Each structure stands twice: as structure tokens, then as C-alpha cells.
Amino acid sequence: MDYTIRAANVEDCKDIARMIMELAEHDKLSDYVKITQKDLEQDGFSKNPFFHGIIAEVPEKHKTKDGHTKIGYALYFYSYTSWKGRAVFMENLYVMPEFRGKGIGKALMSKVAQLGLAAGCTQLDFIALEQNKLSQEFYFRQGCSDISADFGYHYMACEGEALEHLAQP
Amino acid sequence: MDYTIRAANVEDCKDIARMIMELAEHDKLSDYVKITQKDLEQDGFSKNPFFHGIIAEVPEKHKTKDGHTKIGYALYFYSYTSWKGRAVFMENLYVMPEFRGKGIGKALMSKVAQLGLAAGCTQLDFIALEQNKLSQEFYFRQGCSDISADFGYHYMACEGEALEHLAQP
């Protein structure tokens, strides 16, 4: 099947917001999604964006029954590790279910890897959910390693009142 | 004890590189450190920096026996989550052993939290090592939660030949 992979622009935010929700629903975590199309427009497409996006798109003739032609996406941002320096973090990778098994997910991830290497990054990082065994197998086939397991990493977060309190001098 | 917390500048990179190595030695992971002072200078203090830093400094009269007055640091960068949007990631938090127990680590983390909130972030993320029980207790006292445990997160990485291979179209 024909598809194109291209940089996301502000007009894609409606579809990115839709697919973020689809991904969260797939993971049964949709109650955690607070982000809106407007947040994505402001945060990704103003000066000093907080993230970048890429879109997988199919021709009109392959559109979904709901009329969608934007059928996959990845979000990423540049990060840093004190051991090895420049890194790229892939925050999301998603392809709509009916378009899976065609290499589109791998093509999206490959694009993030290309962009990362071009920016001098030596590492592509991301989170895999324990429950998504198929995703993990996909990532291992690409030669990725599970740093949490190798080094005993715990991913921690401070938010809400705890964050406000922490910020008090 | 008097100390100041301030934004890092390019002249701090020598001390940041020294303390990155001290932190890795403390964690018995120094073999993994490939970063140099020059990397830090280029990546943190040119246009579009990959990270930001803050420094804890003591007056000359409290300098270490090796003459150091820069005795702690944190590195951070802005990141993004598809659930909640703007986030700040604290890559390192370190205070030299003889200066611990004086609130300097908390002051550094508090500054990262302040800067994150000012930039519209709703979340401060970081990695805690399984083996550092004292650090984890410190973080839990600040109200942080262990997202790896709560959601089954696996922190994954693709690097070296695997990354080069993935980037092939």
C-alpha cells in the first residue's frame, strides 16, 4: 500500500489529538489523557516547540470508513544523557489498527532515527508498556534494549500539588 | 552553610564533567560515561541547547580540600507527554558527599521545579536507580511517584549499529 511519511504541521493537530486518544484507548489508559488539539498546536508549532511530529498518510482511495487519511504518527523531542550526550526521545509511535503489518510503524520509527542521527544523537529512547508484548517484540527485533531492566531504572514523576510544593523556595 | 543556586554557564562545564563522573562512580557505572567537557560546552551552551544546567556553589571559605567551590548540579531539558503536555526532565541531580544533608539537593530540585512550572510544565520527570534506596526515599518524601511501577513502563533505547540500521530507509 502507498503511504507517505512527512513532517507534521499545525493542520495535523486535530488528527494527532484523535490518534493520541486512540492509542490511549488501546492501552486502556484514556482517562489519563488531558491534552487537547489546541495544546498540541501551541506546544508543537510555535517558536521553541516542545515536541516535533511526523505523520503517515495514505492516498484518498485508501481512506478509512470515517474518512481519515492521516493514519499514523510519531512524536519526538531532543533530549540529553549525561553519559553519552545528545539523544532523541520518541514519545509516541502509533499506526491505526487496519494499517498495521505494512511496515508503516517501522518507517515512522526509522524517520525518527534518521532525524536523530542527523542532529548528532547517538541514542533513540522511548517507553514501552509492559502490557504491550507485541510492541516490545517489535522493538527488540529492531535491536533496542530494555534499559529499565539492564540498569534498574525507575521512571519517576512529580506533578500536581507535590510539584507546586517542591517549587516553594 | 551558605550556598547559592544559579544557572550554569559555559565556564561551569569542567566542573559539571567532573561531577558527572563522580556521580557515575558513586553508582559504579563510570564505564558508561563517554561525555566530555567539550561536548557539554557545545551541547548546552550554543544556540538551541540540548540541555540546561544549574549549579550549587559555596563560598571560598568552604571549598573542598581539592579547591572546588562548585559542589552540586542538576541538568534538565524540556520534554513532552502526549497525555498531559509540557514536562521538564531532570537528567541529573548531584551534591558532593561532604555537602549532603544540608538541603542543597532539595534546593537544586526545587529550582528545576520552579523553572518547569514557569515554562508551563505540569510534570517533572526523572530516573531513579533501583540501587539508590536513599535517593528513592528522598524522592518519595517530595511526593514523587514511580511511574514505571504504576504503569509498567520499560525505558528502552536503540543505539550504535542498531540505530544506524533502523535509520536505513
Coordinates of C-alpha atoms in Angstrom, one line a residue, chain B:
Chain B
M1 CA 26.1 26.6 55.4
D2 CA 25.9 29.4 52.8
Y3 CA 25.4 28.3 49.2
T4 CA 24.0 29.7 46.1
I5 CA 21.9 28.1 43.3
R6 CA 22.3 29.7 39.9
A7 CA 22.0 28.9 36.2
A8 CA 25.1 27.1 34.8
N9 CA 27.2 28.9 32.2
V10 CA 29.8 27.6 29.8
E11 CA 32.6 28.1 32.3
D12 CA 30.9 25.5 34.6
C13 CA 31.4 22.6 32.1
K14 CA 34.7 21.5 33.6
D15 CA 33.1 21.1 37.0
I16 CA 29.9 19.5 35.5
A17 CA 32.0 17.0 33.7
R18 CA 33.9 16.2 36.9
M19 CA 30.7 15.8 38.9
I20 CA 29.0 13.7 36.2
M21 CA 32.0 11.3 36.6
E22 CA 31.7 11.4 40.4
L23 CA 28.0 10.6 40.2
A24 CA 28.7 7.7 37.8
E25 CA 31.5 6.4 40.1
H26 CA 29.1 6.5 43.0
D27 CA 26.7 4.4 41.1
K28 CA 29.5 2.1 39.9
L29 CA 28.6 3.0 36.3
S30 CA 31.6 5.1 35.3
D31 CA 32.5 2.8 32.3
Y32 CA 29.4 4.1 30.6
V33 CA 30.4 7.8 30.7
K34 CA 31.6 8.9 27.3
I35 CA 30.8 12.6 27.6
T36 CA 33.5 15.3 27.7
Q37 CA 33.7 18.9 28.9
K38 CA 33.8 19.9 25.2
D39 CA 30.5 18.0 24.5
L40 CA 28.9 19.8 27.4
E41 CA 30.1 23.2 26.2
Q42 CA 28.8 22.6 22.6
D43 CA 25.5 20.9 23.5
G44 CA 24.4 23.1 26.4
F45 CA 25.7 26.5 25.5
S46 CA 25.2 27.0 21.8
K47 CA 22.0 28.1 20.0
N48 CA 19.2 25.6 20.6
P49 CA 20.8 23.9 23.6
F50 CA 20.1 20.2 24.2
F51 CA 20.0 20.8 28.0
H52 CA 20.2 23.4 30.7
G53 CA 22.1 23.3 33.9
I54 CA 22.0 24.7 37.4
I55 CA 24.9 24.9 39.8
A56 CA 25.2 24.8 43.6
E57 CA 28.2 26.9 44.8
V58 CA 29.7 27.5 48.2
P59 CA 32.0 30.5 49.2
E60 CA 35.8 30.1 49.0
K61 CA 36.0 29.5 52.8
H62 CA 34.0 26.3 52.4
K63 CA 35.9 25.0 49.4
T64 CA 36.8 21.3 49.3
K65 CA 40.4 20.1 50.0
D66 CA 40.8 19.9 46.2
G67 CA 39.7 23.5 45.9
H68 CA 36.2 23.0 44.5
T69 CA 33.5 25.6 45.2
K70 CA 31.0 24.2 42.6
I71 CA 29.7 21.3 44.7
G72 CA 26.4 20.2 43.1
Y73 CA 24.5 20.5 39.9
A74 CA 21.3 19.4 38.1
L75 CA 20.8 19.1 34.3
Y76 CA 17.4 19.3 32.8
F77 CA 15.6 19.8 29.5
Y78 CA 12.0 20.3 28.4
S79 CA 10.1 17.3 27.3
Y80 CA 6.6 16.4 26.4
T81 CA 4.0 13.8 27.2
S82 CA 1.1 13.0 24.9
W83 CA -1.2 12.7 27.9
K84 CA -0.5 16.0 29.7
G85 CA 1.7 18.1 27.5
R86 CA 4.7 20.2 28.7
A87 CA 7.1 18.5 31.1
V88 CA 10.6 19.0 32.4
F89 CA 13.0 16.1 32.6
M90 CA 15.7 16.3 35.3
E91 CA 18.6 14.2 33.8
N92 CA 21.0 14.5 36.8
L93 CA 20.8 15.7 40.4
Y94 CA 24.1 15.5 42.4
V95 CA 25.6 17.0 45.5
M96 CA 29.2 16.1 46.6
P97 CA 29.1 13.7 49.5
E98 CA 30.6 16.1 52.1
F99 CA 27.9 18.7 51.4
R100 CA 24.9 16.4 51.7
G101 CA 22.2 16.6 54.4
K102 CA 22.1 20.4 54.1
G103 CA 19.2 20.8 51.8
I104 CA 21.3 21.5 48.7
G105 CA 19.9 18.6 46.7
K106 CA 16.4 19.7 47.5
A107 CA 17.2 23.3 46.6
L108 CA 18.5 22.2 43.2
M109 CA 15.4 20.1 42.5
S110 CA 13.2 22.8 43.7
K111 CA 14.8 25.2 41.2
V112 CA 14.1 22.8 38.4
A113 CA 10.5 22.5 39.6
Q114 CA 10.2 26.3 39.6
L115 CA 11.7 26.7 36.1
G116 CA 9.4 23.9 34.8
L117 CA 6.3 25.5 36.3
A118 CA 7.3 28.9 34.9
A119 CA 7.6 27.3 31.4
G120 CA 4.1 25.8 31.7
C121 CA 5.1 22.3 32.6
T122 CA 2.8 20.2 34.7
Q123 CA 5.2 17.4 35.4
L124 CA 8.8 16.9 36.5
D125 CA 10.2 13.5 35.3
F126 CA 13.5 11.8 36.1
I127 CA 15.1 8.4 36.5
A128 CA 15.9 6.9 39.9
L129 CA 18.3 3.9 40.1
E130 CA 17.0 0.8 41.8
Q131 CA 20.2 0.5 43.8
N132 CA 20.0 4.1 45.3
K133 CA 17.4 3.4 48.0
L134 CA 18.3 6.7 49.8
S135 CA 17.6 8.7 46.7
Q136 CA 14.3 6.9 46.1
E137 CA 13.3 7.7 49.7
F138 CA 14.2 11.3 49.2
Y139 CA 12.1 11.5 46.0
F140 CA 9.1 9.7 47.6
R141 CA 9.3 12.3 50.5
Q142 CA 8.9 15.0 47.9
G143 CA 5.7 13.4 46.7
C144 CA 7.1 11.8 43.6
S145 CA 5.6 8.6 42.2
D146 CA 7.2 5.7 40.5
I147 CA 5.6 5.6 37.0
S148 CA 7.5 2.5 35.9
A149 CA 5.8 0.6 38.7
D150 CA 2.4 2.3 38.4
F151 CA 2.0 1.8 34.6
G152 CA 4.5 -1.0 33.7
Y153 CA 6.9 1.4 31.9
H154 CA 10.0 -0.1 30.3
Y155 CA 12.6 2.5 29.4
M156 CA 14.0 1.4 26.1
A157 CA 17.0 2.6 24.0
C158 CA 18.3 2.0 20.5
E159 CA 21.9 2.9 19.9
G160 CA 25.1 2.1 17.9
E161 CA 24.7 -0.2 15.0
A162 CA 21.0 -0.9 15.8
L163 CA 20.3 2.8 15.5
E164 CA 22.2 3.1 12.2
H165 CA 20.4 0.1 10.8
L166 CA 17.0 1.4 12.0
A167 CA 17.6 4.7 10.2
Q168 CA 18.1 3.0 6.8
P169 CA 15.1 3.7 4.6

